[in-house]
Amino acid sequence: QVQLAESGGDSVQAGGSLRLACAVSGVSFSTFDMAWFRQAPGKVREPVAFIFSDGRTTYADSVKGRFTFSQDKAKNIMSLEMNGLKPEDSGMYYCGARPRGLSDWRYRGQGTQVTVSS
């Protein structure tokens, strides 16, 4: 059974930093693609960063150079290090997983709230 649980969300000032974590079970990082998404009120969910099963990491243009997505395979934890936060980074952040080769992100956590004030 796949389970994802996010933590680390908080309220910070613009320019600040946060580190989000996603505890993962029932997933092998070598056979699953992993991702972080976010959704602001009234907006559609958008992808933030991906780590694919082959190890490639990609980022949304809006967070490149500020966010770092990493995996600790020994602890089954994913992290999203966020620096230089902007008010537009505010939203509910979710970690997601999908089996390699599939297109839908069928597994998702409950989310953790990030609020960045100016």
Coordinates of N, CA, C and O in Angstrom, one line a residue:
Q1 N 0.8 -1.2 0.0 CA 0.0 0.0 0.0 C 0.9 1.2 0.0 O 1.8 1.4 0.8
V2 N 0.6 2.1 -0.9 CA 1.4 3.3 -1.1 C 0.9 4.4 -0.1 O -0.4 4.7 -0.1
Q3 N 1.7 5.0 0.7 CA 1.3 6.1 1.5 C 2.4 7.2 1.5 O 3.6 6.9 1.5
L4 N 1.9 8.4 1.4 CA 2.7 9.6 1.4 C 2.2 10.6 2.4 O 1.0 10.8 2.6
A5 N 3.2 11.1 3.2 CA 2.8 12.1 4.2 C 3.7 13.2 4.3 O 4.9 13.1 4.5
E6 N 3.2 14.4 4.0 CA 4.0 15.6 3.9 C 4.1 16.3 5.3 O 3.2 16.2 6.1
S7 N 5.2 17.1 5.5 CA 5.3 17.9 6.7 C 6.3 19.0 6.4 O 6.9 19.0 5.4
G8 N 6.3 20.0 7.3 CA 7.3 21.0 7.2 C 6.7 22.4 6.7 O 7.4 23.4 6.7
G9 N 5.5 22.4 6.3 CA 4.9 23.7 5.9 C 4.8 24.7 7.1 O 4.7 24.3 8.2
D10 N 4.9 26.0 6.7 CA 4.8 27.0 7.8 C 4.6 28.3 7.1 O 4.4 28.4 5.9
S11 N 4.5 29.4 7.9 CA 4.4 30.7 7.4 C 5.7 31.4 7.6 O 6.3 31.4 8.7
V12 N 6.2 32.0 6.5 CA 7.5 32.7 6.5 C 7.4 34.0 5.8 O 6.5 34.3 5.0
Q13 N 8.4 34.8 6.0 CA 8.5 36.1 5.3 C 9.2 35.9 3.9 O 9.9 34.9 3.7
A14 N 8.9 36.7 3.0 CA 9.5 36.7 1.7 C 11.0 36.7 1.8 O 11.6 37.4 2.7
G15 N 11.7 35.8 1.1 CA 13.1 35.7 1.2 C 13.6 34.6 2.1 O 14.8 34.2 2.1
G16 N 12.6 34.1 2.9 CA 13.0 33.0 3.8 C 13.1 31.7 3.2 O 13.0 31.5 1.9
S17 N 13.3 30.7 4.0 CA 13.5 29.3 3.6 C 12.6 28.3 4.3 O 12.3 28.6 5.5
L18 N 12.3 27.2 3.7 CA 11.6 26.1 4.3 C 12.1 24.8 3.7 O 12.5 24.8 2.6
R19 N 12.0 23.8 4.5 CA 12.3 22.4 4.0 C 11.1 21.6 4.3 O 10.7 21.3 5.4
L20 N 10.5 21.1 3.2 CA 9.4 20.2 3.3 C 9.9 18.8 3.2 O 10.9 18.5 2.5
A21 N 9.2 17.9 3.9 CA 9.5 16.5 3.8 C 8.3 15.6 3.4 O 7.2 16.0 3.7
C22 N 8.6 14.5 2.8 CA 7.5 13.6 2.4 C 8.0 12.2 2.8 O 8.9 11.7 2.2
A23 N 7.3 11.6 3.8 CA 7.6 10.3 4.2 C 6.9 9.3 3.3 O 5.7 9.5 3.1
V24 N 7.6 8.3 2.8 CA 7.0 7.5 1.7 C 7.1 6.0 2.2 O 8.0 5.6 2.8
S25 N 6.0 5.3 1.9 CA 6.0 3.8 2.1 C 5.3 3.2 1.0 O 4.4 3.8 0.3
G26 N 5.7 1.9 0.7 CA 5.1 1.2 -0.4 C 5.6 1.6 -1.7 O 5.0 1.2 -2.8
V27 N 6.7 2.3 -1.8 CA 7.2 2.9 -3.0 C 8.7 2.6 -3.1 O 9.4 2.7 -2.1
S28 N 9.1 2.1 -4.3 CA 10.6 2.0 -4.5 C 11.0 3.2 -5.5 O 10.4 3.3 -6.5
F29 N 11.9 4.0 -5.0 CA 12.3 5.1 -5.9 C 12.9 4.7 -7.2 O 12.9 5.5 -8.1
S30 N 13.3 3.5 -7.3 CA 13.9 3.0 -8.6 C 12.8 2.6 -9.6 O 13.1 2.4 -10.8
T31 N 11.6 2.4 -9.1 CA 10.5 2.0 -10.1 C 9.3 3.0 -10.1 O 8.3 2.8 -10.7
F32 N 9.4 4.1 -9.3 CA 8.4 5.1 -9.2 C 9.0 6.5 -9.6 O 10.1 6.8 -9.2
D33 N 8.2 7.3 -10.3 CA 8.5 8.7 -10.5 C 7.9 9.4 -9.3 O 6.8 9.1 -8.8
M34 N 8.6 10.4 -8.8 CA 8.2 11.2 -7.6 C 8.1 12.6 -8.0 O 8.8 13.1 -8.8
A35 N 7.2 13.3 -7.3 CA 7.0 14.7 -7.6 C 6.5 15.5 -6.4 O 6.0 15.0 -5.5
W36 N 6.7 16.8 -6.5 CA 6.0 17.8 -5.6 C 5.1 18.7 -6.5 O 5.5 19.1 -7.6
F37 N 3.9 18.9 -6.0 CA 3.0 19.8 -6.7 C 2.6 20.8 -5.6 O 2.8 20.7 -4.4
R38 N 2.0 21.9 -6.1 CA 1.4 22.9 -5.2 C 0.1 23.5 -5.8 O -0.1 23.4 -7.1
Q39 N -0.7 23.9 -5.0 CA -2.0 24.5 -5.4 C -2.3 25.7 -4.5 O -2.4 25.6 -3.3
A40 N -2.5 26.9 -5.1 CA -2.9 28.1 -4.4 C -4.4 28.2 -4.5 O -5.1 27.6 -5.5
P41 N -5.1 28.8 -3.6 CA -6.5 29.0 -3.6 C -7.0 29.6 -4.9 O -6.5 30.6 -5.4
G42 N -8.0 28.9 -5.6 CA -8.5 29.4 -6.8 C -7.7 29.1 -8.0 O -8.0 29.6 -9.1
K43 N -6.6 28.4 -7.9 CA -5.7 28.1 -9.0 C -5.6 26.6 -9.2 O -5.9 25.8 -8.2
V44 N -5.2 26.2 -10.4 CA -5.1 24.8 -10.6 C -3.8 24.3 -10.0 O -2.8 25.1 -9.8
R45 N -3.7 23.0 -9.7 CA -2.5 22.4 -9.2 C -1.4 22.5 -10.2 O -1.7 22.2 -11.4
E46 N -0.2 22.8 -9.8 CA 0.9 22.9 -10.7 C 2.1 22.1 -10.3 O 2.3 22.0 -9.0
P47 N 2.8 21.5 -11.2 CA 4.0 20.8 -10.8 C 5.1 21.7 -10.3 O 5.3 22.8 -10.9
V48 N 5.9 21.3 -9.4 CA 7.0 22.1 -8.8 C 8.3 21.4 -9.2 O 9.2 22.1 -9.7
A49 N 8.4 20.1 -9.0 CA 9.7 19.4 -9.3 C 9.4 17.9 -9.4 O 8.4 17.4 -8.8
F50 N 10.3 17.3 -10.2 CA 10.2 15.8 -10.4 C 11.5 15.2 -10.1 O 12.5 15.7 -10.5
I51 N 11.5 14.0 -9.6 CA 12.6 13.1 -9.7 C 12.1 11.8 -10.3 O 11.2 11.1 -9.7
F52 N 12.6 11.5 -11.5 CA 12.1 10.3 -12.2 C 12.8 9.1 -11.7 O 13.9 9.2 -11.1
S53 N 12.3 7.9 -12.0 CA 12.8 6.7 -11.6 C 14.3 6.4 -12.1 O 15.0 5.7 -11.5
D54 N 14.6 7.1 -13.2 CA 16.0 7.0 -13.7 C 16.9 8.0 -13.1 O 18.1 8.1 -13.5
G55 N 16.5 8.8 -12.2 CA 17.3 9.7 -11.5 C 17.3 11.1 -12.0 O 17.8 12.0 -11.3
R56 N 16.7 11.4 -13.1 CA 16.6 12.7 -13.6 C 15.8 13.6 -12.7 O 14.7 13.2 -12.2
T57 N 16.2 14.8 -12.5 CA 15.5 15.8 -11.7 C 15.1 17.0 -12.6 O 16.0 17.5 -13.3
T58 N 13.9 17.4 -12.6 CA 13.5 18.6 -13.3 C 12.7 19.6 -12.4 O 12.1 19.1 -11.4
Y59 N 12.7 20.8 -12.7 CA 12.0 21.8 -11.9 C 11.2 22.7 -12.8 O 11.5 23.0 -14.0
A60 N 10.1 23.2 -12.2 CA 9.3 24.3 -12.9 C 10.2 25.5 -13.0 O 11.0 25.8 -12.2
D61 N 10.0 26.2 -14.1 CA 10.9 27.4 -14.4 C 10.8 28.4 -13.2 O 11.7 29.1 -12.9
S62 N 9.6 28.5 -12.6 CA 9.4 29.5 -11.5 C 10.2 29.2 -10.2 O 10.3 30.1 -9.4
V63 N 10.7 27.9 -10.1 CA 11.4 27.6 -8.9 C 12.9 27.2 -9.1 O 13.6 27.0 -8.2
K64 N 13.3 27.2 -10.4 CA 14.6 26.8 -10.7 C 15.6 27.7 -10.0 O 15.5 28.9 -10.0
G65 N 16.7 27.1 -9.5 CA 17.7 27.9 -8.8 C 17.3 28.2 -7.3 O 18.2 28.7 -6.6
R66 N 16.1 28.0 -6.9 CA 15.7 28.3 -5.6 C 15.3 27.1 -4.8 O 15.5 27.0 -3.6
F67 N 14.7 26.1 -5.5 CA 14.2 24.9 -4.8 C 15.2 23.7 -5.2 O 15.7 23.6 -6.3
T68 N 15.3 22.8 -4.2 CA 16.1 21.6 -4.5 C 15.3 20.4 -4.0 O 14.9 20.3 -2.8
F69 N 15.1 19.4 -4.9 CA 14.3 18.2 -4.6 C 15.3 17.1 -4.4 O 16.2 16.8 -5.2
S70 N 15.2 16.3 -3.3 CA 16.2 15.3 -3.0 C 15.4 14.1 -2.4 O 14.3 14.2 -1.9
Q71 N 16.1 12.9 -2.5 CA 15.6 11.7 -1.9 C 16.6 11.1 -1.0 O 17.8 11.0 -1.3
D72 N 16.1 10.6 0.2 CA 17.0 9.8 1.0 C 16.4 8.3 1.0 O 15.4 8.0 1.6
K73 N 17.1 7.5 0.1 CA 16.5 6.2 -0.1 C 16.6 5.3 1.1 O 15.8 4.4 1.2
A74 N 17.6 5.5 1.9 CA 17.7 4.7 3.1 C 16.6 4.9 4.1 O 16.1 4.0 4.8
K75 N 16.1 6.2 4.2 CA 15.0 6.6 5.1 C 13.6 6.6 4.4 O 12.6 6.9 5.1
N76 N 13.6 6.5 3.1 CA 12.3 6.6 2.3 C 11.7 7.9 2.6 O 10.5 8.0 2.9
I77 N 12.5 9.0 2.5 CA 12.0 10.3 2.7 C 12.4 11.2 1.5 O 13.5 11.1 1.0
M78 N 11.5 12.0 1.0 CA 11.8 13.0 0.0 C 11.8 14.4 0.6 O 11.0 14.6 1.6
S79 N 12.6 15.3 0.2 CA 12.7 16.6 0.7 C 12.6 17.6 -0.4 O 13.1 17.4 -1.5
L80 N 12.0 18.8 -0.1 CA 12.0 19.9 -1.0 C 12.6 21.1 -0.2 O 11.9 21.6 0.7
E81 N 13.8 21.5 -0.5 CA 14.4 22.6 0.1 C 14.1 23.8 -0.7 O 14.3 23.9 -1.9
M82 N 13.5 24.8 0.0 CA 12.9 26.0 -0.7 C 13.6 27.2 -0.1 O 13.5 27.5 1.1
N83 N 14.3 27.9 -1.0 CA 15.0 29.2 -0.6 C 14.5 30.3 -1.4 O 13.9 30.2 -2.4
G84 N 14.8 31.5 -0.9 CA 14.4 32.7 -1.6 C 12.9 32.7 -1.8 O 12.4 33.1 -2.9
L85 N 12.1 32.4 -0.8 CA 10.6 32.2 -1.0 C 10.0 33.5 -1.4 O 10.4 34.6 -0.9
K86 N 9.0 33.4 -2.2 CA 8.2 34.6 -2.7 C 6.8 34.4 -2.4 O 6.3 33.3 -2.2
P87 N 6.0 35.5 -2.2 CA 4.6 35.3 -1.9 C 3.8 34.4 -2.9 O 2.9 33.6 -2.5
E88 N 4.3 34.4 -4.2 CA 3.6 33.5 -5.2 C 4.0 32.0 -5.0 O 3.4 31.2 -5.7
D89 N 4.9 31.7 -4.1 CA 5.1 30.3 -3.7 C 4.1 29.8 -2.7 O 4.1 28.6 -2.4
S90 N 3.3 30.6 -2.2 CA 2.3 30.2 -1.2 C 1.3 29.2 -1.8 O 1.0 29.3 -3.0
G91 N 0.9 28.2 -1.0 CA -0.1 27.2 -1.5 C 0.1 26.0 -0.7 O 0.9 25.8 0.2
M92 N -0.8 25.0 -1.0 CA -0.7 23.7 -0.4 C 0.2 22.9 -1.3 O 0.1 22.8 -2.5
Y93 N 1.2 22.3 -0.6 CA 2.2 21.5 -1.3 C 2.0 20.0 -1.1 O 1.8 19.6 0.1
Y94 N 2.0 19.3 -2.2 CA 1.7 17.8 -2.1 C 2.9 17.1 -2.7 O 3.4 17.5 -3.7
C95 N 3.2 15.9 -2.1 CA 4.1 15.0 -2.8 C 3.3 14.0 -3.5 O 2.2 13.6 -3.1
G96 N 3.8 13.5 -4.7 CA 3.1 12.6 -5.5 C 4.0 11.5 -6.0 O 5.2 11.6 -6.0
A97 N 3.3 10.4 -6.4 CA 4.1 9.2 -6.9 C 3.3 8.5 -8.0 O 2.0 8.5 -7.9
R98 N 4.0 8.0 -8.9 CA 3.3 7.2 -10.0 C 4.3 6.1 -10.4 O 5.5 6.3 -10.4
P99 N 3.8 4.9 -10.7 CA 4.6 3.8 -11.2 C 5.3 4.3 -12.5 O 4.7 4.9 -13.3
R100 N 6.5 3.9 -12.7 CA 7.3 4.2 -13.9 C 6.5 3.8 -15.1 O 5.9 2.7 -15.2
G101 N 6.4 4.7 -16.1 CA 5.7 4.3 -17.4 C 4.2 4.7 -17.4 O 3.6 4.7 -18.5
L102 N 3.6 5.1 -16.3 CA 2.3 5.6 -16.2 C 2.2 7.1 -16.3 O 3.2 7.7 -15.9
S103 N 1.1 7.6 -16.7 CA 1.0 9.1 -16.8 C 0.3 9.8 -15.7 O 0.5 10.9 -15.5
D104 N -0.6 9.0 -15.0 CA -1.3 9.7 -13.9 C -0.6 9.6 -12.6 O -0.1 8.6 -12.2
W105 N -0.6 10.7 -11.9 CA 0.0 10.8 -10.5 C -1.1 10.3 -9.5 O -1.8 11.0 -8.9
R106 N -1.2 8.9 -9.4 CA -2.3 8.3 -8.7 C -2.2 8.3 -7.2 O -3.1 8.0 -6.5
Y107 N -1.0 8.6 -6.7 CA -0.7 8.6 -5.3 C -0.3 10.0 -4.8 O 0.5 10.6 -5.4
R108 N -1.0 10.5 -3.8 CA -0.7 11.8 -3.3 C -0.9 11.9 -1.8 O -1.8 11.2 -1.3
G109 N -0.2 12.8 -1.1 CA -0.4 12.9 0.3 C -1.5 13.9 0.6 O -2.1 14.4 -0.3
Q110 N -1.7 14.3 1.8 CA -2.7 15.2 2.3 C -2.3 16.7 2.1 O -3.1 17.6 2.1
G111 N -1.0 16.9 2.0 CA -0.5 18.2 1.7 C 0.0 18.9 3.0 O -0.4 18.6 4.1
T112 N 0.8 20.0 2.8 CA 1.3 20.8 3.9 C 1.3 22.2 3.4 O 1.7 22.5 2.2
Q113 N 0.8 23.1 4.2 CA 0.6 24.5 3.8 C 1.8 25.4 3.9 O 2.5 25.4 5.0
V114 N 2.1 26.1 2.9 CA 3.2 27.1 2.8 C 2.6 28.5 2.6 O 1.8 28.7 1.6
T115 N 2.9 29.4 3.5 CA 2.4 30.8 3.3 C 3.6 31.7 3.4 O 4.3 31.7 4.4
V116 N 3.8 32.5 2.3 CA 4.9 33.4 2.3 C 4.3 34.9 2.2 O 3.5 35.2 1.3
S117 N 4.6 35.6 3.2 CA 4.1 37.0 3.3 C 5.2 38.0 2.8 O 6.4 37.8 3.0
S118 N 4.7 39.1 2.3 CA 5.6 40.1 1.7 C 6.0 41.1 2.8 O 5.4 41.2 3.9

